[in-house]
Amino acid sequence: MTEPTLHHPRYTRSNRYDPMWVTANQMGPNVLWLTESLMEVMTIEPGMKVLDLGCGKAASSIFLAREFGAQVWATDLWIPADENRQRIEEAGLTELITAVHAEAHTLPFEAGFFDAIVSIDAYQYFGTADLYLGYVLDFLKPGGQIGAVMPATTRELGEEIPVTLEQFWEWDFCCWHTPEWWRTHWAKTRKVTVEHAELIEDMWRDWLQFNDFIAPHVEGWWIDEVASTRDFLMTDQGTEIGFSRVVATKR
Ligand SMILES: C[S@@+](CC[C@H](N)C(=O)[O-])C[C@H]1O[C@@H](n2cnc3c(N)ncnc32)[C@H](O)[C@@H]1O
């Protein structure tokens, strides 16, 4: 049997990060892989002001600052800003990253402040409301990009949950949608041009690889979470569930 590894041929930037640091700061799938896959279709350049919305433990913010020289506002609700500030300090990136504790509907920023907005495995928690995109776009300059990566269904689900998913289903999975759903959801505001709305190829396999790597290292309720994620991914094999990336430019 091959040893679980965090080395991945696609994610060459992420390969440079200490796997135990990535494990310690995980809040689901591998945030660095999700961020790197978004950067394949989004442009972040040195000095750009970036809102990282729902940054969790700020690993994506650290990645964007270190890899692309972006100035990042690492913004999150569940994780206190002090905790993220400490991680940012340990990464030596205090000049580039500002930790902010905020709820996605009451963001403490000026209109048009950001050159780009990213959101990794978080936008689904607040962004399914029809009016949310219009709200968050106020903080983005015209011509700026917004990019989000989130869990995806491969078809829009109705009342019937697919049998393979039934035993794993949690009510809040109802916020998972297809990439096409997100394309329409954003495009119909007429406030953006949607450039990408697609499943990230094989992300379910990557999630499984990551899950297997972290399994021996997690504690507490994460032990059950990791076991059930494995069952879920092995049962589904990407048939119903994956990850989507959606990128649009503000008109
Ligand atoms: C699954 S975690 C992902 C965190 C991080 N982006 C990552 O991938 O590791 C979802 C994050 O969304 C944030 N979040 C959820 N609802 C939010 C809201 N209403 N306002 C701001 N952040 C929110 C949570 O604080 C949490 O850190």
PDB file of C-alpha atoms and ligand atoms in Angstrom:
ATOM      1  CA  MET A   1       0.000   0.000   0.000  1.00  0.00           C
ATOM      2  CA  THR A   2       1.334   3.477  -0.857  1.00  0.00           C
ATOM      3  CA  GLU A   3       1.861   5.916   1.997  1.00  0.00           C
ATOM      4  CA  PRO A   4      -0.643   8.808   2.066  1.00  0.00           C
ATOM      5  CA  THR A   5       1.064  11.973   0.823  1.00  0.00           C
ATOM      6  CA  LEU A   6       0.243  15.616   0.272  1.00  0.00           C
ATOM      7  CA  HIS A   7       2.458  15.767  -2.786  1.00  0.00           C
ATOM      8  CA  HIS A   8       0.310  16.411  -5.854  1.00  0.00           C
ATOM      9  CA  PRO A   9       1.619  16.835  -9.416  1.00  0.00           C
ATOM     10  CA  ARG A  10      -1.012  19.466 -10.249  1.00  0.00           C
ATOM     11  CA  TYR A  11      -0.474  21.668  -7.194  1.00  0.00           C
ATOM     12  CA  THR A  12       3.183  22.583  -7.503  1.00  0.00           C
ATOM     13  CA  ARG A  13       2.945  25.679  -5.307  1.00  0.00           C
ATOM     14  CA  SER A  14       1.082  23.846  -2.540  1.00  0.00           C
ATOM     15  CA  ASN A  15       3.743  21.115  -2.591  1.00  0.00           C
ATOM     16  CA  ARG A  16       6.140  23.610  -0.995  1.00  0.00           C
ATOM     17  CA  TYR A  17       4.085  23.873   2.234  1.00  0.00           C
ATOM     18  CA  ASP A  18       4.733  21.747   5.302  1.00  0.00           C
ATOM     19  CA  PRO A  19       2.075  18.980   5.240  1.00  0.00           C
ATOM     20  CA  MET A  20       1.731  19.151   9.030  1.00  0.00           C
ATOM     21  CA  TRP A  21       1.074  22.916   8.860  1.00  0.00           C
ATOM     22  CA  VAL A  22      -1.596  22.285   6.238  1.00  0.00           C
ATOM     23  CA  THR A  23      -3.103  19.530   8.403  1.00  0.00           C
ATOM     24  CA  ALA A  24      -3.110  21.707  11.530  1.00  0.00           C
ATOM     25  CA  ASN A  25      -4.969  24.475   9.687  1.00  0.00           C
ATOM     26  CA  GLN A  26      -7.458  22.367   7.752  1.00  0.00           C
ATOM     27  CA  MET A  27     -11.196  22.980   8.013  1.00  0.00           C
ATOM     28  CA  GLY A  28     -12.366  20.461   5.395  1.00  0.00           C
ATOM     29  CA  PRO A  29     -10.697  19.688   2.068  1.00  0.00           C
ATOM     30  CA  ASN A  30      -7.177  20.970   1.291  1.00  0.00           C
ATOM     31  CA  VAL A  31      -7.586  24.742   1.194  1.00  0.00           C
ATOM     32  CA  LEU A  32      -4.252  25.202  -0.599  1.00  0.00           C
ATOM     33  CA  TRP A  33      -5.270  22.880  -3.446  1.00  0.00           C
ATOM     34  CA  LEU A  34      -8.641  24.616  -3.722  1.00  0.00           C
ATOM     35  CA  THR A  35      -6.950  28.019  -3.792  1.00  0.00           C
ATOM     36  CA  GLU A  36      -4.312  26.922  -6.285  1.00  0.00           C
ATOM     37  CA  SER A  37      -6.980  25.492  -8.583  1.00  0.00           C
ATOM     38  CA  LEU A  38      -8.803  28.845  -8.442  1.00  0.00           C
ATOM     39  CA  MET A  39      -5.583  30.660  -9.307  1.00  0.00           C
ATOM     40  CA  GLU A  40      -5.373  28.585 -12.519  1.00  0.00           C
ATOM     41  CA  VAL A  41      -8.269  30.692 -13.812  1.00  0.00           C
ATOM     42  CA  MET A  42      -7.934  33.944 -11.862  1.00  0.00           C
ATOM     43  CA  THR A  43      -5.277  36.663 -11.908  1.00  0.00           C
ATOM     44  CA  ILE A  44      -3.749  37.931  -8.659  1.00  0.00           C
ATOM     45  CA  GLU A  45      -0.711  40.184  -8.998  1.00  0.00           C
ATOM     46  CA  PRO A  46       1.725  41.705  -6.488  1.00  0.00           C
ATOM     47  CA  GLY A  47       0.238  44.565  -4.514  1.00  0.00           C
ATOM     48  CA  MET A  48      -3.360  43.786  -5.411  1.00  0.00           C
ATOM     49  CA  LYS A  49      -5.804  44.250  -2.539  1.00  0.00           C
ATOM     50  CA  VAL A  50      -7.644  40.969  -2.050  1.00  0.00           C
ATOM     51  CA  LEU A  51     -10.584  40.142   0.205  1.00  0.00           C
ATOM     52  CA  ASP A  52     -10.356  36.508   1.354  1.00  0.00           C
ATOM     53  CA  LEU A  53     -13.935  36.002   2.472  1.00  0.00           C
ATOM     54  CA  GLY A  54     -14.508  33.140   4.919  1.00  0.00           C
ATOM     55  CA  CYS A  55     -10.755  32.515   5.138  1.00  0.00           C
ATOM     56  CA  GLY A  56     -11.063  30.145   8.127  1.00  0.00           C
ATOM     57  CA  LYS A  57      -7.581  29.737   9.558  1.00  0.00           C
ATOM     58  CA  ALA A  58      -6.125  32.077   6.918  1.00  0.00           C
ATOM     59  CA  ALA A  59      -4.107  29.412   5.062  1.00  0.00           C
ATOM     60  CA  SER A  60      -5.473  30.694   1.726  1.00  0.00           C
ATOM     61  CA  SER A  61      -4.566  34.276   2.695  1.00  0.00           C
ATOM     62  CA  ILE A  62      -1.031  33.184   3.552  1.00  0.00           C
ATOM     63  CA  PHE A  63      -0.856  31.338   0.215  1.00  0.00           C
ATOM     64  CA  LEU A  64      -2.073  34.367  -1.791  1.00  0.00           C
ATOM     65  CA  ALA A  65       0.338  36.739  -0.043  1.00  0.00           C
ATOM     66  CA  ARG A  66       3.321  34.409  -0.270  1.00  0.00           C
ATOM     67  CA  GLU A  67       2.775  33.071  -3.783  1.00  0.00           C
ATOM     68  CA  PHE A  68       1.445  36.186  -5.518  1.00  0.00           C
ATOM     69  CA  GLY A  69       2.538  39.103  -3.316  1.00  0.00           C
ATOM     70  CA  ALA A  70      -1.091  40.138  -2.748  1.00  0.00           C
ATOM     71  CA  GLN A  71      -2.204  42.325   0.152  1.00  0.00           C
ATOM     72  CA  VAL A  72      -4.898  40.247   1.761  1.00  0.00           C
ATOM     73  CA  TRP A  73      -7.709  41.024   4.191  1.00  0.00           C
ATOM     74  CA  ALA A  74      -8.210  37.614   5.832  1.00  0.00           C
ATOM     75  CA  THR A  75     -11.845  37.839   6.882  1.00  0.00           C
ATOM     76  CA  ASP A  76     -13.755  35.229   8.821  1.00  0.00           C
ATOM     77  CA  LEU A  77     -16.612  34.708  11.261  1.00  0.00           C
ATOM     78  CA  TRP A  78     -15.939  31.460  13.158  1.00  0.00           C
ATOM     79  CA  ILE A  79     -12.191  31.941  13.659  1.00  0.00           C
ATOM     80  CA  PRO A  80     -11.156  34.862  15.905  1.00  0.00           C
ATOM     81  CA  ALA A  81      -8.924  37.459  14.245  1.00  0.00           C
ATOM     82  CA  ASP A  82      -6.358  37.133  17.086  1.00  0.00           C
ATOM     83  CA  GLU A  83      -5.812  33.470  16.200  1.00  0.00           C
ATOM     84  CA  ASN A  84      -5.315  34.316  12.544  1.00  0.00           C
ATOM     85  CA  ARG A  85      -3.037  37.237  13.445  1.00  0.00           C
ATOM     86  CA  GLN A  86      -0.779  34.790  15.280  1.00  0.00           C
ATOM     87  CA  ARG A  87      -0.648  32.430  12.275  1.00  0.00           C
ATOM     88  CA  ILE A  88       0.084  35.370   9.979  1.00  0.00           C
ATOM     89  CA  GLU A  89       2.885  36.510  12.302  1.00  0.00           C
ATOM     90  CA  GLU A  90       4.363  33.006  12.387  1.00  0.00           C
ATOM     91  CA  ALA A  91       4.311  33.020   8.586  1.00  0.00           C
ATOM     92  CA  GLY A  92       6.174  36.368   8.615  1.00  0.00           C
ATOM     93  CA  LEU A  93       3.452  38.067   6.568  1.00  0.00           C
ATOM     94  CA  THR A  94       2.118  40.803   8.873  1.00  0.00           C
ATOM     95  CA  GLU A  95       2.935  43.478   6.309  1.00  0.00           C
ATOM     96  CA  LEU A  96       0.794  41.827   3.678  1.00  0.00           C
ATOM     97  CA  ILE A  97      -2.130  40.293   5.587  1.00  0.00           C
ATOM     98  CA  THR A  98      -4.711  41.922   7.855  1.00  0.00           C
ATOM     99  CA  ALA A  99      -6.880  39.633   9.982  1.00  0.00           C
ATOM    100  CA  VAL A 100     -10.498  40.748  10.224  1.00  0.00           C
ATOM    101  CA  HIS A 101     -13.342  39.264  12.240  1.00  0.00           C
ATOM    102  CA  ALA A 102     -16.570  39.989  10.345  1.00  0.00           C
ATOM    103  CA  GLU A 103     -19.848  38.526   9.241  1.00  0.00           C
ATOM    104  CA  ALA A 104     -20.259  38.354   5.467  1.00  0.00           C
ATOM    105  CA  HIS A 105     -23.289  40.691   5.478  1.00  0.00           C
ATOM    106  CA  THR A 106     -21.688  43.435   7.575  1.00  0.00           C
ATOM    107  CA  LEU A 107     -18.246  43.828   6.058  1.00  0.00           C
ATOM    108  CA  PRO A 108     -16.219  46.727   7.469  1.00  0.00           C
ATOM    109  CA  PHE A 109     -14.665  47.934   4.210  1.00  0.00           C
ATOM    110  CA  GLU A 110     -15.003  50.964   1.957  1.00  0.00           C
ATOM    111  CA  ALA A 111     -16.822  50.739  -1.351  1.00  0.00           C
ATOM    112  CA  GLY A 112     -14.538  49.814  -4.257  1.00  0.00           C
ATOM    113  CA  PHE A 113     -11.622  49.013  -1.919  1.00  0.00           C
ATOM    114  CA  PHE A 114     -10.623  45.618  -3.355  1.00  0.00           C
ATOM    115  CA  ASP A 115      -9.000  44.618  -6.640  1.00  0.00           C
ATOM    116  CA  ALA A 116     -10.213  41.042  -6.179  1.00  0.00           C
ATOM    117  CA  ILE A 117     -12.376  38.908  -3.919  1.00  0.00           C
ATOM    118  CA  VAL A 118     -11.794  35.216  -3.294  1.00  0.00           C
ATOM    119  CA  SER A 119     -13.764  32.780  -1.188  1.00  0.00           C
ATOM    120  CA  ILE A 120     -12.685  29.200  -0.604  1.00  0.00           C
ATOM    121  CA  ASP A 121     -15.199  26.623   0.635  1.00  0.00           C
ATOM    122  CA  ALA A 122     -17.177  29.403   2.324  1.00  0.00           C
ATOM    123  CA  TYR A 123     -19.257  31.360  -0.216  1.00  0.00           C
ATOM    124  CA  GLN A 124     -21.992  28.694  -0.183  1.00  0.00           C
ATOM    125  CA  TYR A 125     -22.786  29.609   3.431  1.00  0.00           C
ATOM    126  CA  PHE A 126     -24.017  33.088   2.544  1.00  0.00           C
ATOM    127  CA  GLY A 127     -23.796  33.533  -1.243  1.00  0.00           C
ATOM    128  CA  THR A 128     -26.837  31.526  -2.347  1.00  0.00           C
ATOM    129  CA  ALA A 129     -29.134  34.450  -1.476  1.00  0.00           C
ATOM    130  CA  ASP A 130     -30.113  36.242  -4.681  1.00  0.00           C
ATOM    131  CA  LEU A 131     -29.043  39.634  -3.402  1.00  0.00           C
ATOM    132  CA  TYR A 132     -25.684  38.718  -1.856  1.00  0.00           C
ATOM    133  CA  LEU A 133     -23.496  39.105  -4.957  1.00  0.00           C
ATOM    134  CA  GLY A 134     -24.740  42.671  -5.442  1.00  0.00           C
ATOM    135  CA  TYR A 135     -23.861  43.449  -1.824  1.00  0.00           C
ATOM    136  CA  VAL A 136     -20.338  42.052  -1.883  1.00  0.00           C
ATOM    137  CA  LEU A 137     -19.563  43.546  -5.305  1.00  0.00           C
ATOM    138  CA  ASP A 138     -19.847  47.020  -3.783  1.00  0.00           C
ATOM    139  CA  PHE A 139     -16.469  46.376  -2.166  1.00  0.00           C
ATOM    140  CA  LEU A 140     -14.858  45.458  -5.499  1.00  0.00           C
ATOM    141  CA  LYS A 141     -13.484  47.908  -8.083  1.00  0.00           C
ATOM    142  CA  PRO A 142     -15.134  47.853 -11.522  1.00  0.00           C
ATOM    143  CA  GLY A 143     -13.117  45.433 -13.656  1.00  0.00           C
ATOM    144  CA  GLY A 144     -12.079  43.443 -10.552  1.00  0.00           C
ATOM    145  CA  GLN A 145     -12.552  39.687 -10.361  1.00  0.00           C
ATOM    146  CA  ILE A 146     -14.483  37.637  -7.842  1.00  0.00           C
ATOM    147  CA  GLY A 147     -13.698  33.921  -7.566  1.00  0.00           C
ATOM    148  CA  ALA A 148     -15.225  31.261  -5.373  1.00  0.00           C
ATOM    149  CA  VAL A 149     -14.613  27.550  -4.889  1.00  0.00           C
ATOM    150  CA  MET A 150     -17.269  25.499  -3.179  1.00  0.00           C
ATOM    151  CA  PRO A 151     -18.736  22.004  -2.900  1.00  0.00           C
ATOM    152  CA  ALA A 152     -20.802  21.195  -5.956  1.00  0.00           C
ATOM    153  CA  THR A 153     -23.499  18.827  -7.034  1.00  0.00           C
ATOM    154  CA  THR A 154     -23.210  17.407 -10.540  1.00  0.00           C
ATOM    155  CA  ARG A 155     -26.963  17.952 -11.059  1.00  0.00           C
ATOM    156  CA  GLU A 156     -29.452  20.134  -9.248  1.00  0.00           C
ATOM    157  CA  LEU A 157     -31.057  18.090  -6.490  1.00  0.00           C
ATOM    158  CA  GLY A 158     -34.771  18.120  -5.879  1.00  0.00           C
ATOM    159  CA  GLU A 159     -36.772  16.619  -3.037  1.00  0.00           C
ATOM    160  CA  GLU A 160     -35.232  13.200  -3.633  1.00  0.00           C
ATOM    161  CA  ILE A 161     -31.715  12.782  -2.278  1.00  0.00           C
ATOM    162  CA  PRO A 162     -29.674  10.329  -4.423  1.00  0.00           C
ATOM    163  CA  VAL A 163     -29.573   6.938  -2.674  1.00  0.00           C
ATOM    164  CA  THR A 164     -25.772   6.944  -2.534  1.00  0.00           C
ATOM    165  CA  LEU A 165     -25.877  10.171  -0.515  1.00  0.00           C
ATOM    166  CA  GLU A 166     -28.869   9.452   1.696  1.00  0.00           C
ATOM    167  CA  GLN A 167     -26.922   8.084   4.664  1.00  0.00           C
ATOM    168  CA  PHE A 168     -24.428  10.956   4.633  1.00  0.00           C
ATOM    169  CA  TRP A 169     -26.872  13.761   4.014  1.00  0.00           C
ATOM    170  CA  GLU A 170     -26.822  16.776   6.302  1.00  0.00           C
ATOM    171  CA  TRP A 171     -29.507  19.415   5.927  1.00  0.00           C
ATOM    172  CA  ASP A 172     -27.115  22.239   5.085  1.00  0.00           C
ATOM    173  CA  PHE A 173     -25.878  20.406   1.969  1.00  0.00           C
ATOM    174  CA  CYS A 174     -28.968  22.032   0.467  1.00  0.00           C
ATOM    175  CA  CYS A 175     -26.695  25.026  -0.311  1.00  0.00           C
ATOM    176  CA  TRP A 176     -24.633  22.887  -2.735  1.00  0.00           C
ATOM    177  CA  HIS A 177     -25.340  23.551  -6.393  1.00  0.00           C
ATOM    178  CA  THR A 178     -24.035  22.787  -9.853  1.00  0.00           C
ATOM    179  CA  PRO A 179     -21.521  25.119 -11.523  1.00  0.00           C
ATOM    180  CA  GLU A 180     -24.243  25.983 -14.044  1.00  0.00           C
ATOM    181  CA  TRP A 181     -26.524  27.059 -11.193  1.00  0.00           C
ATOM    182  CA  TRP A 182     -23.813  29.432  -9.950  1.00  0.00           C
ATOM    183  CA  ARG A 183     -23.233  30.779 -13.461  1.00  0.00           C
ATOM    184  CA  THR A 184     -26.909  31.728 -13.781  1.00  0.00           C
ATOM    185  CA  HIS A 185     -27.127  32.914 -10.174  1.00  0.00           C
ATOM    186  CA  TRP A 186     -24.344  35.424 -10.799  1.00  0.00           C
ATOM    187  CA  ALA A 187     -25.002  36.271 -14.465  1.00  0.00           C
ATOM    188  CA  LYS A 188     -28.651  37.187 -13.968  1.00  0.00           C
ATOM    189  CA  THR A 189     -27.647  40.101 -11.719  1.00  0.00           C
ATOM    190  CA  ARG A 190     -26.104  41.677 -14.857  1.00  0.00           C
ATOM    191  CA  LYS A 191     -23.432  43.041 -12.542  1.00  0.00           C
ATOM    192  CA  VAL A 192     -20.735  40.604 -13.677  1.00  0.00           C
ATOM    193  CA  THR A 193     -19.451  38.719 -16.675  1.00  0.00           C
ATOM    194  CA  VAL A 194     -18.972  35.104 -15.651  1.00  0.00           C
ATOM    195  CA  GLU A 195     -15.754  33.713 -17.120  1.00  0.00           C
ATOM    196  CA  HIS A 196     -15.666  30.314 -15.438  1.00  0.00           C
ATOM    197  CA  ALA A 197     -18.231  28.073 -13.803  1.00  0.00           C
ATOM    198  CA  GLU A 198     -17.027  24.485 -13.884  1.00  0.00           C
ATOM    199  CA  LEU A 199     -16.310  21.410 -11.829  1.00  0.00           C
ATOM    200  CA  ILE A 200     -12.689  21.150 -10.752  1.00  0.00           C
ATOM    201  CA  GLU A 201     -11.467  18.030 -12.480  1.00  0.00           C
ATOM    202  CA  ASP A 202     -11.047  15.067 -10.118  1.00  0.00           C
ATOM    203  CA  MET A 203     -11.329  17.192  -6.987  1.00  0.00           C
ATOM    204  CA  TRP A 204     -13.175  14.378  -5.219  1.00  0.00           C
ATOM    205  CA  ARG A 205     -10.044  12.218  -5.616  1.00  0.00           C
ATOM    206  CA  ASP A 206      -7.902  15.048  -4.285  1.00  0.00           C
ATOM    207  CA  TRP A 207     -10.248  15.434  -1.322  1.00  0.00           C
ATOM    208  CA  LEU A 208      -9.896  11.695  -0.675  1.00  0.00           C
ATOM    209  CA  GLN A 209      -6.091  11.902  -0.909  1.00  0.00           C
ATOM    210  CA  PHE A 210      -6.090  14.796   1.565  1.00  0.00           C
ATOM    211  CA  ASN A 211      -8.570  13.069   3.860  1.00  0.00           C
ATOM    212  CA  ASP A 212      -6.424   9.927   3.957  1.00  0.00           C
ATOM    213  CA  PHE A 213      -3.328  11.985   4.693  1.00  0.00           C
ATOM    214  CA  ILE A 214      -4.842  13.868   7.636  1.00  0.00           C
ATOM    215  CA  ALA A 215      -6.746  10.866   9.089  1.00  0.00           C
ATOM    216  CA  PRO A 216      -3.984   9.670  11.488  1.00  0.00           C
ATOM    217  CA  HIS A 217      -3.363  13.225  12.719  1.00  0.00           C
ATOM    218  CA  VAL A 218      -6.815  14.581  13.562  1.00  0.00           C
ATOM    219  CA  GLU A 219      -8.379  14.661  17.008  1.00  0.00           C
ATOM    220  CA  GLY A 220     -11.793  14.964  18.676  1.00  0.00           C
ATOM    221  CA  TRP A 221     -14.852  15.116  16.445  1.00  0.00           C
ATOM    222  CA  TRP A 222     -12.641  15.322  13.366  1.00  0.00           C
ATOM    223  CA  ILE A 223     -11.933  11.585  13.731  1.00  0.00           C
ATOM    224  CA  ASP A 224     -15.558  10.709  12.928  1.00  0.00           C
ATOM    225  CA  GLU A 225     -15.758  13.461  10.329  1.00  0.00           C
ATOM    226  CA  VAL A 226     -12.738  12.128   8.441  1.00  0.00           C
ATOM    227  CA  ALA A 227     -14.055   8.531   8.581  1.00  0.00           C
ATOM    228  CA  SER A 228     -17.455   9.535   7.287  1.00  0.00           C
ATOM    229  CA  THR A 229     -15.928  11.760   4.573  1.00  0.00           C
ATOM    230  CA  ARG A 230     -13.951   8.732   3.363  1.00  0.00           C
ATOM    231  CA  ASP A 231     -17.089   6.546   3.226  1.00  0.00           C
ATOM    232  CA  PHE A 232     -18.951   9.299   1.445  1.00  0.00           C
ATOM    233  CA  LEU A 233     -16.245   9.907  -1.191  1.00  0.00           C
ATOM    234  CA  MET A 234     -15.687   6.188  -1.807  1.00  0.00           C
ATOM    235  CA  THR A 235     -19.410   5.587  -2.179  1.00  0.00           C
ATOM    236  CA  ASP A 236     -20.035   8.528  -4.469  1.00  0.00           C
ATOM    237  CA  GLN A 237     -16.759   8.494  -6.473  1.00  0.00           C
ATOM    238  CA  GLY A 238     -17.534  11.951  -7.867  1.00  0.00           C
ATOM    239  CA  THR A 239     -20.868  10.885  -9.344  1.00  0.00           C
ATOM    240  CA  GLU A 240     -23.012  13.376  -7.457  1.00  0.00           C
ATOM    241  CA  ILE A 241     -20.572  15.586  -5.541  1.00  0.00           C
ATOM    242  CA  GLY A 242     -17.451  17.527  -6.466  1.00  0.00           C
ATOM    243  CA  PHE A 243     -16.108  21.056  -6.220  1.00  0.00           C
ATOM    244  CA  SER A 244     -16.819  23.971  -8.509  1.00  0.00           C
ATOM    245  CA  ARG A 245     -14.881  27.107  -9.246  1.00  0.00           C
ATOM    246  CA  VAL A 246     -16.681  30.207 -10.393  1.00  0.00           C
ATOM    247  CA  VAL A 247     -14.922  33.371 -11.575  1.00  0.00           C
ATOM    248  CA  ALA A 248     -16.492  36.590 -12.779  1.00  0.00           C
ATOM    249  CA  THR A 249     -15.478  40.179 -13.535  1.00  0.00           C
ATOM    250  CA  LYS A 250     -17.418  43.148 -12.197  1.00  0.00           C
ATOM    251  CA  ARG A 251     -18.854  45.219 -15.029  1.00  0.00           C
TER     252      ARG A 251
HETATM  253  C1  LIG B   1     -15.540  25.149   5.788  1.00  0.00           C
HETATM  254  S1  LIG B   1     -14.827  26.595   6.465  1.00  0.00           S
HETATM  255  C2  LIG B   1     -13.592  26.942   5.250  1.00  0.00           C
HETATM  256  C3  LIG B   1     -12.536  27.859   5.781  1.00  0.00           C
HETATM  257  C4  LIG B   1     -11.371  28.113   4.831  1.00  0.00           C
HETATM  258  N1  LIG B   1     -11.747  28.946   3.712  1.00  0.00           N
HETATM  259  C5  LIG B   1     -10.801  26.799   4.368  1.00  0.00           C
HETATM  260  O1  LIG B   1     -11.105  26.390   3.224  1.00  0.00           O
HETATM  261  O2  LIG B   1     -10.098  26.170   5.151  1.00  0.00           O
HETATM  262  C6  LIG B   1     -16.056  27.805   6.121  1.00  0.00           C
HETATM  263  C7  LIG B   1     -15.700  29.206   6.620  1.00  0.00           C
HETATM  264  O3  LIG B   1     -16.735  30.090   6.226  1.00  0.00           O
HETATM  265  C8  LIG B   1     -16.866  31.066   7.223  1.00  0.00           C
HETATM  266  N2  LIG B   1     -18.226  31.592   7.223  1.00  0.00           N
HETATM  267  C9  LIG B   1     -19.382  30.892   7.231  1.00  0.00           C
HETATM  268  N3  LIG B   1     -20.427  31.732   7.306  1.00  0.00           N
HETATM  269  C10 LIG B   1     -19.913  32.980   7.319  1.00  0.00           C
HETATM  270  C11 LIG B   1     -20.486  34.281   7.393  1.00  0.00           C
HETATM  271  N4  LIG B   1     -21.802  34.429   7.458  1.00  0.00           N
HETATM  272  N5  LIG B   1     -19.650  35.347   7.411  1.00  0.00           N
HETATM  273  C12 LIG B   1     -18.306  35.180   7.341  1.00  0.00           C
HETATM  274  N6  LIG B   1     -17.696  33.981   7.270  1.00  0.00           N
HETATM  275  C13 LIG B   1     -18.495  32.896   7.274  1.00  0.00           C
HETATM  276  C14 LIG B   1     -16.615  30.351   8.529  1.00  0.00           C
HETATM  277  O4  LIG B   1     -16.176  31.251   9.498  1.00  0.00           O
HETATM  278  C15 LIG B   1     -15.591  29.291   8.134  1.00  0.00           C
HETATM  279  O5  LIG B   1     -14.288  29.626   8.518  1.00  0.00           O
END
